[in-house]
Amino acid sequence: MAIAGEVAPRVAHDVARALKDNGVDRVFLITGGDLWLWRALRDHGIEMCLARSEAASVVMADAYARVTGRPAVVYGQWGPGAANVAAALADARWAHSPLVALTSTVSTRVEYKFEYQELDQPPLFQPVTKWQARITRADRAGELTAQAVRIAGAGAPGPVHIDIPCDLLAAEAAPSHADADADADADTDTGYVPASSPTPPAPSAGAVADIADRLARSLRPVLLAGNGILIADAAADLTRLAESAGVPVLTTMGGKGAIAENHPLSVGVAGRYSSKVANEIAREADFVLAIGTDLGGLATDTYTLPSADAEVVHVDVTAEHIGRTRTVDVGVVADAGELCRALAAALPPESGNRAHHTWRTSVRSRCAAWQKAFRAVAHRPAAGHVRPEAVVAILRELADDRDLLVADTGFMGAWGGALFPVHTPGRTFLRAAGTLGWAFPAVLGAQLAAEAGRRAFALVGDGGFGYNVGDLETAMRLDIPAVTIVLNNASLAYEHVGFKHGLGGDAVEEVCDFIDVDHAKVAAAYGMFAARADSADAFRGALEMAIATDRPALIDVVVSKERIAPVTTFDTRLDRDV
C-alpha cells in the first residue's frame, strides 16, 4: 500500500523493474504519450535513447544487441508508432538479433470504438517476431516482461513483442509489488523469475566421432562458419578447432569475425558477396563442415555452394534449419560453441595428413595472390573520385583492430564484407541483413555498445544514408563519436549497374539517379566534424582528422557509380578485379 503523500507505484514501474532485473540498461525510442513509462525507466536507472523515428530506434537497438550479445528494448506508441516498429524489425529477425519490442495500445476503455490511432497490432508483428504476448493484468506485467527478455535471447535469438494497454501502464501496480517496496522485510517479490541462460545443446559423442572420421578421410576440407558462432560467443573455439584440424575457414557474411581474417587459415567471406578467391576455394572443397549457418541464398551464392559433389555436415542449434536449403550428408543439432569444443577435443594430434597440408598450402598461396591483386586495385589512380577499394584499404590501415565496422546492404555490404579484413575475432563487423539505410542508425547503436576506446565506423551509400539523415541530430545530442563514411555516387548504383550489364545498358534513370548532395555540408550544419573527399589522399586526411576528433563525424566520399562491388551478380558478364 502506498504511504500517504507518495505516488503509488504504477504498472510501468513493474515493467521497468523487470527490464532492469534482466540486464536491460537502455531503451531506444521515439517518445509517445506513455508518460508513466518514461518516469519508471528513469526511476530504475534505465537510459532512454531518443531517436528521430521508430525505424532508427529499432536499428540502434538491433546493433546494440548484436554488439553486446544481450537483449535490447525498443518502444513504439500505439498505432503508427507500433506499425513503424514492426516494419523495421525484419533485419533483426533475419540476423537473429535479440530485441524486445514493447508497444502500448489504446486504453481498454475505448478499444473497438474507432479510437484515434487504434490498430490491431499483433498481426503486424507476427512475421517478424518469434514470440508475442499481450499484457492484460497488472499482476502479470513484470512476469511477462521478464519472459520476453528471456525468450528474445534463448535458443536461436530473435525479436519478441509485448503489447500493453496505455491505461494499464498508468494503473497502480499489483498490491504485492507495492507492499514489497514498502516493507523493508519483504523479499524481492517480483512475480517472476529473472531470466537465466539454459545450458546450450551439445553434440553426441557419436556425432563428434563421425565428423572427425569424415574430416580425416577428406582431401580438401573447409570449415564454413556462420552467425551462430558469434551468437554463441565461440570465435575463440572456432579458431582453436581450425588450428587443431589444420583446416581453412570460410565464413558467411553473418559469420564474419568468427576467425580473425589475418589468421593464416582464414580465407574470408564466401557467398553472393565475396572475393573471387573465397568462392573458388569453396567450390573446390570436397568436405564442408557448416557450423551455425542456415545455408541460405546469400551464404551459398544462390544455393550453388558448397558444390553438389561435396560432403556436407550441417550443424545448427535449430533442427528445422538443417537440410532446409539442400541435401546434407549429416545433420547435427548443437550449439556452435559446444560443437567446436567437442570436435577439437576429439581430434587426434596433427597427423601430418599430406593431402590436407597440400590443400592448406595451396589455399594460403592463392589468398596471398588475391591480397596482392587487391592492393594493386586499391592503389590504382582515379580522377575526381575515390575507388571504394581505396576507401576500405585506408580505413583498415587507420582503424584500430578492435574497432567496429558497420556496413549497409547492397554494394556497401560487399565492399565491407568481402574486402575489409577484421583482425579481432568476435562481433567486430555488423552488416544489414537486407535493409537499405540500416547502417547509419546502426553505427550509433554499435558505438553506444562499444567499450571505451573503440570506435564504430559506418560504410553507407548516399541512397541508404538518405533514410535517416535526421539522426545526425541524435548523434550530436547523445554525443556518439561514430564515424560515418558515405560513399556518394548520386545514385542507387546496384540498379544502375544492373541496367548497364544485365539489360544491355537501357537504364531507367529516374529510378536510379539522385542529385549530387554534399552530405558533409549537411552534417556540418548539425555541428559534426564533416569533410568531403574526392581523392584517396583527401579521404586519408579526413579520416585521420575524424579519428582524432573523438566526436561525431561524417565523411562524404565521391565515388563512381560505374564501379562494381565484389558481388557474384554480374560474374557471367564481367571479369571483376577482386
Coordinates of C-alpha atoms in Angstrom, one line a residue:
M1 CA 0.0 0.0 0.0
A2 CA 1.3 3.5 -0.8
I3 CA 2.4 5.8 2.0
A4 CA 0.3 9.0 2.4
G5 CA 1.7 11.8 0.3
E6 CA 3.6 9.4 -2.0
V7 CA 2.7 8.5 -5.5
A8 CA 1.8 4.8 -5.7
P9 CA 4.0 2.7 -8.0
R10 CA 2.4 2.0 -11.4
V11 CA 2.4 -1.0 -13.6
A12 CA 5.0 0.9 -15.7
H13 CA 7.4 0.5 -12.7
D14 CA 6.9 -3.3 -12.7
V15 CA 7.8 -3.3 -16.4
A16 CA 10.9 -1.2 -15.8
R17 CA 11.9 -3.2 -12.8
A18 CA 11.6 -6.5 -14.8
L19 CA 13.8 -5.0 -17.6
K20 CA 16.4 -3.8 -15.1
D21 CA 16.5 -7.1 -13.2
N22 CA 17.1 -8.9 -16.5
G23 CA 20.1 -6.9 -17.7
V24 CA 18.4 -4.2 -19.8
D25 CA 20.3 -0.9 -19.4
R26 CA 18.9 1.1 -22.3
V27 CA 15.6 1.5 -24.1
F28 CA 15.6 3.0 -27.6
L29 CA 12.5 5.0 -28.6
I30 CA 10.7 7.9 -30.2
T31 CA 8.6 9.2 -27.4
G32 CA 4.9 8.6 -27.3
G33 CA 2.2 9.5 -24.8
D34 CA 3.0 6.8 -22.2
L35 CA 4.4 9.3 -19.6
W36 CA 4.4 6.9 -16.7
L37 CA 6.8 4.6 -18.6
W38 CA 9.4 7.3 -19.0
R39 CA 9.2 8.1 -15.3
A40 CA 9.5 4.4 -14.4
L41 CA 12.5 3.8 -16.7
R42 CA 14.2 6.9 -15.2
D43 CA 13.5 5.8 -11.7
H44 CA 15.0 2.3 -12.3
G45 CA 18.2 3.8 -13.9
I46 CA 17.5 2.7 -17.4
E47 CA 18.9 5.1 -20.0
M48 CA 16.5 6.3 -22.7
C49 CA 18.0 6.8 -26.1
L50 CA 15.7 9.1 -28.1
A51 CA 16.0 8.8 -31.9
R52 CA 14.2 10.7 -34.6
S53 CA 12.0 7.8 -35.8
E54 CA 10.8 4.4 -34.7
A55 CA 12.8 2.8 -37.6
A56 CA 16.0 4.4 -36.4
S57 CA 15.4 3.4 -32.8
V58 CA 14.8 -0.2 -33.8
V59 CA 18.0 -0.3 -35.8
M60 CA 20.0 1.3 -32.9
A61 CA 18.6 -1.3 -30.6
D62 CA 19.4 -4.0 -33.1
A63 CA 23.1 -3.0 -33.4
Y64 CA 23.3 -2.5 -29.6
A65 CA 22.1 -6.1 -29.1
R66 CA 24.4 -7.6 -31.7
V67 CA 27.5 -6.0 -30.2
T68 CA 26.6 -6.7 -26.5
G69 CA 25.1 -10.1 -27.1
R70 CA 22.2 -9.1 -24.8
P71 CA 18.6 -8.4 -25.5
A72 CA 17.8 -4.7 -26.2
V73 CA 14.5 -3.0 -25.9
V74 CA 12.7 -0.7 -28.4
Y75 CA 9.4 1.2 -27.8
G76 CA 6.6 2.2 -30.0
Q77 CA 3.4 4.1 -29.1
W78 CA 0.1 2.6 -30.3
G79 CA -1.0 2.8 -33.9
P80 CA 1.6 4.4 -36.2
G81 CA 4.4 4.1 -33.7
A82 CA 3.8 0.4 -33.3
A83 CA 3.4 -0.1 -37.1
N84 CA 6.7 1.6 -37.7
V85 CA 8.5 -0.6 -35.1
A86 CA 7.1 -3.7 -36.7
A87 CA 8.1 -2.5 -40.2
A88 CA 11.7 -2.0 -39.0
L89 CA 12.1 -5.4 -37.3
A90 CA 12.8 -7.6 -40.3
D91 CA 16.5 -7.0 -40.2
A92 CA 16.7 -8.1 -36.6
R93 CA 14.6 -11.1 -37.4
W94 CA 16.9 -12.1 -40.3
A95 CA 20.1 -11.6 -38.2
H96 CA 18.7 -13.4 -35.1
S97 CA 19.1 -10.3 -33.0
P98 CA 17.5 -10.4 -29.5
L99 CA 15.2 -7.4 -29.4
V100 CA 12.1 -6.8 -27.2
A101 CA 9.6 -4.6 -29.0
L102 CA 7.4 -3.0 -26.3
T103 CA 4.3 -1.3 -27.7
S104 CA 1.4 0.4 -26.0
T105 CA -2.2 0.0 -27.2
V106 CA -5.2 2.3 -26.9
S107 CA -6.9 2.4 -23.5
T108 CA -9.1 -0.6 -22.7
R109 CA -11.9 1.8 -22.0
V110 CA -12.1 2.7 -25.7
E111 CA -11.0 -0.4 -27.5
Y112 CA -13.0 -1.3 -30.6
K113 CA -14.7 2.1 -30.7
F114 CA -12.6 3.7 -33.5
E115 CA -10.3 5.5 -31.1
Y116 CA -7.8 7.8 -32.7
Q117 CA -4.8 5.7 -34.0
E118 CA -6.3 2.4 -32.8
L119 CA -4.8 -0.6 -34.7
D120 CA -4.9 -4.4 -34.3
Q121 CA -1.1 -4.6 -33.7
P122 CA -0.2 -8.3 -33.1
P123 CA -0.7 -9.3 -36.7
L124 CA 1.8 -6.7 -37.8
F125 CA 4.5 -8.3 -35.6
Q126 CA 3.7 -12.0 -36.4
P127 CA 6.1 -12.3 -39.4
V128 CA 9.0 -10.5 -37.7
T129 CA 9.0 -12.0 -34.2
K130 CA 9.4 -15.4 -32.7
W131 CA 7.0 -14.8 -29.7
Q132 CA 4.3 -12.3 -28.7
A133 CA 2.3 -11.5 -25.5
R134 CA -0.4 -9.1 -24.6
I135 CA -0.3 -7.9 -21.0
T136 CA -3.9 -7.5 -19.7
R137 CA -3.4 -7.9 -15.9
A138 CA -1.4 -5.7 -13.6
D139 CA -0.1 -8.6 -11.6
R140 CA 1.4 -10.2 -14.7
A141 CA 3.2 -7.2 -16.2
G142 CA 6.6 -8.0 -14.6
E143 CA 6.3 -11.7 -15.3
L144 CA 5.6 -11.3 -19.0
T145 CA 8.2 -8.6 -19.5
A146 CA 10.8 -10.8 -17.9
Q147 CA 9.6 -13.7 -20.1
A148 CA 10.0 -11.6 -23.2
V149 CA 13.6 -10.8 -22.3
R150 CA 14.4 -14.5 -21.7
I151 CA 12.8 -15.7 -24.9
A152 CA 14.5 -13.0 -27.1
G153 CA 17.9 -14.3 -26.1
A154 CA 17.1 -18.0 -25.8
G155 CA 18.0 -20.7 -28.4
A156 CA 18.2 -19.1 -31.8
P157 CA 17.8 -15.4 -30.6
G158 CA 15.3 -13.1 -32.3
P159 CA 12.8 -10.3 -31.8
V160 CA 9.8 -10.7 -29.5
H161 CA 6.8 -8.4 -29.0
I162 CA 4.8 -7.2 -25.9
D163 CA 1.6 -5.3 -26.3
I164 CA 0.3 -3.4 -23.2
P165 CA -2.7 -1.0 -23.0
C166 CA -1.7 2.5 -22.1
D167 CA -4.2 2.7 -19.2
L168 CA -2.7 -0.5 -17.7
L169 CA 0.8 1.1 -17.8
A170 CA -0.6 4.0 -15.8
A171 CA -2.6 1.8 -13.4
E172 CA -1.4 1.2 -9.8
A173 CA 0.9 -1.8 -9.5
A174 CA -0.4 -5.0 -8.1
P175 CA -0.6 -4.8 -4.2
S176 CA 2.1 -7.5 -3.7
H177 CA 4.6 -5.4 -5.5
A178 CA 3.7 -2.2 -3.8
D179 CA 3.8 -3.9 -0.4
A180 CA 7.2 -5.4 -1.2
D181 CA 8.6 -2.0 -2.0
A182 CA 7.2 -0.5 1.2
D183 CA 8.1 -3.4 3.5
A184 CA 11.8 -3.4 4.5
D185 CA 11.5 -7.1 5.5
A186 CA 9.9 -8.1 2.2
D187 CA 11.9 -10.2 -0.2
T188 CA 12.1 -9.4 -3.9
D189 CA 8.5 -10.5 -4.6
T190 CA 8.7 -9.6 -8.3
G191 CA 6.1 -12.1 -9.6
Y192 CA 8.6 -13.5 -12.0
V193 CA 11.9 -15.4 -12.0
P194 CA 14.7 -13.4 -13.6
A195 CA 15.9 -14.7 -16.9
S196 CA 18.6 -17.3 -16.9
S197 CA 20.6 -18.9 -19.6
P198 CA 19.8 -22.6 -20.2
T199 CA 22.6 -25.0 -21.0
P200 CA 23.2 -25.0 -24.7
P201 CA 22.7 -28.3 -26.6
A202 CA 25.9 -30.3 -27.0
P203 CA 26.5 -32.8 -29.8
S204 CA 26.5 -36.5 -29.0
A205 CA 29.9 -38.4 -28.8
G206 CA 28.8 -40.5 -31.7
A207 CA 28.2 -37.4 -33.9
V208 CA 31.5 -35.9 -33.0
A209 CA 33.4 -39.1 -33.8
D210 CA 31.6 -39.4 -37.1
I211 CA 32.5 -35.8 -38.1
A212 CA 36.2 -36.4 -37.1
D213 CA 36.2 -39.6 -39.2
R214 CA 34.8 -37.8 -42.3
L215 CA 37.2 -34.9 -41.8
A216 CA 40.2 -37.4 -41.7
R217 CA 39.1 -39.0 -45.0
S218 CA 38.7 -35.7 -46.9
L219 CA 41.2 -34.2 -49.3
R220 CA 40.1 -30.6 -49.4
P221 CA 38.2 -29.8 -46.3
V222 CA 36.9 -26.3 -45.2
L223 CA 35.0 -25.0 -42.2
L224 CA 32.1 -22.7 -43.0
A225 CA 31.3 -20.5 -40.0
G226 CA 28.0 -18.6 -39.7
N227 CA 26.3 -16.2 -37.4
G228 CA 25.7 -19.0 -34.9
I229 CA 29.4 -18.9 -34.0
L230 CA 29.1 -15.2 -33.0
I231 CA 25.8 -15.7 -31.2
A232 CA 27.4 -18.4 -29.1
D233 CA 30.5 -16.2 -28.5
A234 CA 32.5 -19.0 -29.9
A235 CA 35.0 -17.3 -32.2
A236 CA 37.9 -18.5 -30.0
D237 CA 36.6 -22.0 -30.0
L238 CA 36.2 -22.0 -33.8
T239 CA 39.7 -20.7 -34.2
R240 CA 41.1 -23.5 -31.9
L241 CA 39.2 -26.1 -33.9
A242 CA 40.6 -24.8 -37.2
E243 CA 44.1 -24.9 -35.8
S244 CA 43.6 -28.4 -34.3
A245 CA 42.3 -29.7 -37.6
G246 CA 44.6 -27.6 -39.8
V247 CA 41.6 -26.7 -42.0
P248 CA 40.9 -23.4 -43.8
V249 CA 38.0 -21.3 -42.7
L250 CA 35.4 -19.6 -44.8
T251 CA 32.6 -17.5 -43.2
T252 CA 29.2 -16.4 -44.3
M253 CA 28.6 -12.6 -44.3
G254 CA 26.8 -13.0 -41.0
G255 CA 29.7 -15.1 -39.6
K256 CA 32.4 -12.6 -40.5
G257 CA 34.5 -12.3 -37.4
A258 CA 34.3 -16.0 -36.5
I259 CA 38.0 -16.0 -37.1
A260 CA 40.5 -13.1 -37.4
E261 CA 40.9 -12.6 -41.1
N262 CA 44.6 -12.1 -40.9
H263 CA 44.9 -15.6 -39.4
P264 CA 46.8 -18.0 -41.8
L265 CA 43.8 -20.3 -42.0
S266 CA 41.2 -17.6 -42.8
V267 CA 40.0 -17.4 -46.4
G268 CA 37.3 -14.7 -46.0
V269 CA 33.6 -14.4 -46.7
A270 CA 32.0 -16.8 -49.2
G271 CA 28.7 -16.5 -51.0
R272 CA 27.0 -13.9 -53.2
Y273 CA 29.1 -11.1 -51.7
S274 CA 32.6 -12.3 -51.6
S275 CA 36.1 -12.2 -53.1
K276 CA 36.7 -14.3 -56.1
V277 CA 39.2 -16.5 -54.3
A278 CA 36.9 -17.3 -51.4
N279 CA 34.2 -18.7 -53.7
E280 CA 36.7 -20.6 -55.8
I281 CA 38.0 -22.3 -52.7
A282 CA 34.5 -23.0 -51.5
R283 CA 33.6 -24.7 -54.8
E284 CA 36.7 -26.9 -54.7
A285 CA 36.2 -28.2 -51.2
D286 CA 35.2 -31.9 -51.0
F287 CA 34.2 -31.7 -47.3
V288 CA 32.4 -28.8 -45.7
L289 CA 31.6 -28.6 -42.0
A290 CA 29.0 -25.8 -41.9
I291 CA 28.5 -24.5 -38.3
G292 CA 25.9 -22.1 -37.2
T293 CA 24.6 -21.1 -40.6
D294 CA 21.2 -21.7 -42.3
L295 CA 22.9 -22.1 -45.7
G296 CA 20.6 -19.5 -47.2
G297 CA 20.8 -17.9 -50.5
L298 CA 23.4 -15.2 -49.7
A299 CA 25.7 -17.6 -47.9
T300 CA 25.6 -20.2 -50.7
D301 CA 25.7 -17.9 -53.7
T302 CA 22.2 -18.7 -54.6
Y303 CA 22.4 -22.3 -53.5
T304 CA 25.5 -23.2 -55.6
L305 CA 27.9 -23.5 -52.7
P306 CA 29.1 -25.9 -51.4
S307 CA 29.5 -28.0 -54.6
A308 CA 26.9 -30.7 -55.2
D309 CA 29.7 -33.2 -55.0
A310 CA 31.0 -32.1 -51.6
E311 CA 30.2 -34.0 -48.5
V312 CA 28.4 -31.6 -46.2
V313 CA 27.9 -31.8 -42.4
H314 CA 25.4 -29.1 -41.2
V315 CA 25.4 -28.1 -37.6
D316 CA 22.8 -25.7 -36.2
V317 CA 21.0 -25.1 -32.9
T318 CA 17.6 -25.2 -34.6
A319 CA 16.7 -28.6 -36.1
E320 CA 14.3 -27.1 -38.6
H321 CA 17.2 -25.2 -40.3
I322 CA 19.2 -28.4 -41.1
G323 CA 18.8 -29.6 -44.6
R324 CA 16.2 -27.0 -45.5
T325 CA 18.1 -25.5 -48.4
R326 CA 20.0 -28.5 -49.7
T327 CA 20.6 -32.2 -49.1
V328 CA 23.3 -32.7 -46.4
D329 CA 25.2 -35.9 -45.5
V330 CA 24.9 -35.4 -41.8
G331 CA 22.8 -33.0 -39.7
V332 CA 23.7 -32.2 -36.1
V333 CA 21.6 -30.2 -33.7
A334 CA 24.0 -28.5 -31.4
D335 CA 25.2 -25.1 -30.2
A336 CA 28.1 -23.9 -32.3
G337 CA 30.5 -23.4 -29.4
E338 CA 29.7 -26.8 -28.0
L339 CA 30.4 -28.5 -31.3
C340 CA 33.7 -26.7 -31.8
R341 CA 34.9 -27.5 -28.3
A342 CA 33.9 -31.2 -28.5
L343 CA 35.3 -31.7 -32.0
A344 CA 38.6 -30.0 -31.2
A345 CA 39.0 -32.3 -28.1
A346 CA 38.2 -35.4 -30.2
L347 CA 40.7 -34.8 -33.0
P348 CA 44.0 -36.6 -32.8
P349 CA 47.2 -34.6 -32.8
E350 CA 48.1 -33.2 -36.2
S351 CA 49.0 -36.3 -38.1
G352 CA 50.8 -34.7 -41.0
N353 CA 48.0 -35.6 -43.4
R354 CA 49.7 -34.9 -46.7
A355 CA 46.6 -34.1 -48.7
H356 CA 45.5 -31.6 -46.0
H357 CA 48.9 -30.0 -46.0
T358 CA 48.9 -29.6 -49.8
W359 CA 45.4 -28.1 -49.7
R360 CA 46.3 -25.7 -46.9
T361 CA 49.4 -24.6 -48.8
S362 CA 47.5 -24.0 -52.0
V363 CA 44.8 -22.1 -50.2
R364 CA 47.3 -19.8 -48.5
S365 CA 49.2 -19.1 -51.7
R366 CA 46.0 -18.2 -53.6
C367 CA 44.8 -16.0 -50.8
A368 CA 48.1 -14.2 -50.7
A369 CA 47.9 -13.7 -54.5
W370 CA 44.4 -12.2 -54.2
Q371 CA 45.5 -9.8 -51.5
K372 CA 48.3 -8.6 -53.7
A373 CA 45.8 -8.0 -56.5
F374 CA 43.5 -6.2 -54.2
R375 CA 46.3 -3.8 -53.0
A376 CA 47.1 -3.1 -56.6
V377 CA 43.5 -2.1 -57.4
A378 CA 43.2 0.0 -54.2
H379 CA 46.3 2.0 -55.2
R380 CA 45.3 2.4 -58.9
P381 CA 44.9 6.2 -59.7
A382 CA 41.4 7.6 -60.1
A383 CA 40.5 11.1 -61.3
G384 CA 37.8 13.2 -59.5
H385 CA 36.6 10.3 -57.3
V386 CA 37.9 7.7 -54.9
R387 CA 37.9 3.9 -55.6
P388 CA 35.9 2.1 -52.9
E389 CA 38.7 -0.3 -52.7
A390 CA 41.0 2.6 -51.6
V391 CA 38.4 3.7 -49.0
V392 CA 38.4 0.2 -47.5
A393 CA 42.2 -0.2 -47.6
I394 CA 42.8 3.2 -45.9
L395 CA 40.1 2.5 -43.3
R396 CA 41.8 -0.8 -42.5
E397 CA 45.2 0.9 -42.2
L398 CA 43.9 3.7 -39.8
A399 CA 41.3 1.9 -37.7
D400 CA 42.3 0.0 -34.6
D401 CA 42.0 -3.7 -34.8
R402 CA 39.3 -3.6 -32.0
D403 CA 37.2 -1.0 -33.8
L404 CA 33.8 -1.9 -35.3
L405 CA 32.8 -1.7 -39.0
V406 CA 29.1 -1.4 -39.8
A407 CA 28.1 -1.9 -43.4
D408 CA 24.8 -1.2 -45.2
T409 CA 23.1 -3.7 -47.5
G410 CA 23.8 -4.0 -51.3
F411 CA 27.2 -2.8 -52.6
M412 CA 28.2 -1.4 -49.2
G413 CA 27.9 -4.9 -47.6
A414 CA 30.1 -6.3 -50.4
W415 CA 32.7 -3.6 -50.1
G416 CA 33.0 -4.0 -46.4
G417 CA 32.3 -7.7 -46.0
A418 CA 34.5 -9.0 -48.8
L419 CA 37.3 -6.5 -48.7
F420 CA 37.7 -5.3 -45.1
P421 CA 39.6 -7.9 -43.1
V422 CA 38.6 -7.9 -39.4
H423 CA 41.7 -8.5 -37.3
T424 CA 40.0 -9.2 -33.9
P425 CA 37.6 -12.2 -33.8
G426 CA 34.1 -11.7 -32.5
R427 CA 31.4 -9.2 -33.3
T428 CA 33.7 -6.6 -34.9
F429 CA 31.7 -6.4 -38.2
L430 CA 28.0 -5.7 -38.5
R431 CA 26.1 -5.7 -41.7
A432 CA 22.5 -5.0 -42.7
A433 CA 20.8 -8.4 -43.2
G434 CA 18.8 -6.8 -46.0
T435 CA 17.5 -3.3 -45.1
L436 CA 18.7 -0.3 -47.1
G437 CA 19.6 2.6 -44.8
W438 CA 20.3 0.4 -41.8
A439 CA 24.0 1.3 -41.3
F440 CA 23.7 4.9 -40.2
P441 CA 21.5 4.4 -37.1
A442 CA 23.2 1.0 -36.6
V443 CA 26.6 2.6 -36.2
L444 CA 25.1 4.9 -33.5
G445 CA 23.8 1.8 -31.6
A446 CA 27.1 0.0 -32.1
Q447 CA 29.1 2.9 -30.8
L448 CA 26.9 3.1 -27.7
A449 CA 27.6 -0.6 -27.1
A450 CA 31.3 -0.4 -27.6
E451 CA 33.7 -0.4 -24.8
A452 CA 35.7 2.8 -24.1
G453 CA 38.5 3.3 -26.6
R454 CA 36.7 1.5 -29.5
R455 CA 35.3 3.5 -32.5
A456 CA 32.5 2.4 -34.8
F457 CA 32.7 3.2 -38.5
A458 CA 29.9 3.0 -41.0
L459 CA 30.0 2.3 -44.7
V460 CA 26.8 3.6 -46.3
G461 CA 25.9 4.8 -49.7
D462 CA 24.1 8.1 -50.4
G463 CA 20.9 6.2 -51.2
G464 CA 21.0 4.4 -47.8
F465 CA 22.1 7.5 -45.9
G466 CA 19.0 9.4 -47.1
Y467 CA 16.7 7.2 -45.0
N468 CA 17.9 8.6 -41.6
V469 CA 19.5 12.0 -42.2
G470 CA 17.6 13.4 -39.2
D471 CA 19.6 11.2 -36.8
L472 CA 22.6 13.4 -37.4
E473 CA 20.9 15.3 -34.6
T474 CA 20.7 12.1 -32.5
A475 CA 24.4 11.6 -32.9
M476 CA 25.1 15.1 -31.7
R477 CA 22.6 15.2 -28.9
L478 CA 23.8 11.9 -27.4
D479 CA 27.4 12.7 -28.3
I480 CA 28.0 9.4 -30.1
P481 CA 31.5 9.6 -31.6
A482 CA 30.9 7.2 -34.5
V483 CA 32.4 7.9 -37.9
T484 CA 30.0 7.7 -40.9
I485 CA 31.6 7.2 -44.3
V486 CA 29.1 8.0 -47.1
L487 CA 30.1 6.6 -50.5
N488 CA 28.4 9.1 -52.7
N489 CA 27.8 8.4 -56.3
A490 CA 24.5 10.3 -56.5
S491 CA 22.7 7.1 -57.4
L492 CA 21.4 3.6 -56.5
A493 CA 24.4 2.0 -58.1
Y494 CA 23.4 -1.6 -57.9
E495 CA 20.4 -0.8 -60.1
H496 CA 22.4 1.4 -62.4
V497 CA 25.0 -1.4 -62.9
G498 CA 22.2 -3.9 -63.3
F499 CA 20.7 -1.9 -66.2
K500 CA 24.1 -1.4 -67.8
H501 CA 25.3 -5.0 -67.6
G502 CA 22.1 -7.0 -67.2
L503 CA 19.7 -5.2 -69.6
G504 CA 22.1 -4.0 -72.3
G505 CA 22.6 -0.5 -71.0
D506 CA 18.9 0.6 -71.3
A507 CA 18.7 2.3 -67.9
V508 CA 15.6 3.7 -66.4
E509 CA 17.5 6.6 -64.9
E510 CA 14.6 8.1 -62.9
V511 CA 14.7 5.1 -60.6
C512 CA 18.4 5.2 -60.2
D513 CA 19.8 8.7 -60.1
F514 CA 19.8 11.4 -57.4
I515 CA 21.1 14.9 -57.4
D516 CA 24.6 15.3 -56.1
V517 CA 24.3 16.3 -52.4
D518 CA 27.3 17.3 -50.3
H519 CA 26.4 15.4 -47.2
A520 CA 29.4 16.9 -45.4
K521 CA 27.7 20.3 -45.5
V522 CA 24.5 18.8 -44.1
A523 CA 26.4 17.2 -41.3
A524 CA 28.4 20.3 -40.6
A525 CA 25.1 22.2 -40.2
Y526 CA 24.3 19.8 -37.3
G527 CA 27.6 20.6 -35.7
M528 CA 29.5 17.5 -36.6
F529 CA 33.0 17.2 -37.8
A530 CA 32.5 16.8 -41.6
A531 CA 34.6 16.7 -44.7
R532 CA 34.2 15.8 -48.4
A533 CA 36.8 13.9 -50.3
D534 CA 37.3 13.3 -54.0
S535 CA 40.7 11.7 -53.9
A536 CA 42.4 9.0 -51.9
D537 CA 44.8 11.4 -50.2
A538 CA 41.9 13.7 -49.2
F539 CA 40.0 10.8 -47.7
R540 CA 43.0 9.7 -45.8
G541 CA 43.5 13.1 -44.3
A542 CA 39.8 13.5 -43.5
L543 CA 39.7 10.1 -41.8
E544 CA 42.8 10.9 -39.7
M545 CA 41.1 14.1 -38.5
A546 CA 37.8 12.3 -37.8
I547 CA 39.5 9.7 -35.7
A548 CA 41.5 12.4 -33.8
T549 CA 38.4 14.5 -33.0
D550 CA 36.8 11.7 -31.0
R551 CA 33.3 13.2 -31.7
P552 CA 30.5 12.5 -34.2
A553 CA 32.0 12.7 -37.7
L554 CA 30.9 12.2 -41.3
I555 CA 33.0 12.0 -44.4
D556 CA 31.3 12.3 -47.8
V557 CA 33.4 10.4 -50.3
V558 CA 32.9 11.0 -54.1
V559 CA 32.8 7.6 -55.8
S560 CA 31.9 6.4 -59.3
K561 CA 28.6 4.7 -60.0
E562 CA 30.3 2.6 -62.6
R563 CA 32.5 0.8 -60.0
I564 CA 31.1 -2.7 -59.3
A565 CA 31.4 -4.2 -55.9
P566 CA 32.6 -7.8 -55.2
V567 CA 29.3 -9.5 -55.9
T568 CA 28.6 -12.5 -58.0
T569 CA 25.5 -11.0 -59.6
F570 CA 27.4 -10.0 -62.8
D571 CA 30.1 -12.7 -62.9
T572 CA 28.7 -14.3 -66.0
R573 CA 29.1 -11.0 -67.9
L574 CA 32.2 -9.5 -66.3
D575 CA 35.6 -10.5 -65.1
R576 CA 35.9 -8.5 -61.9
D577 CA 39.2 -7.4 -60.4
V578 CA 38.8 -8.8 -56.9

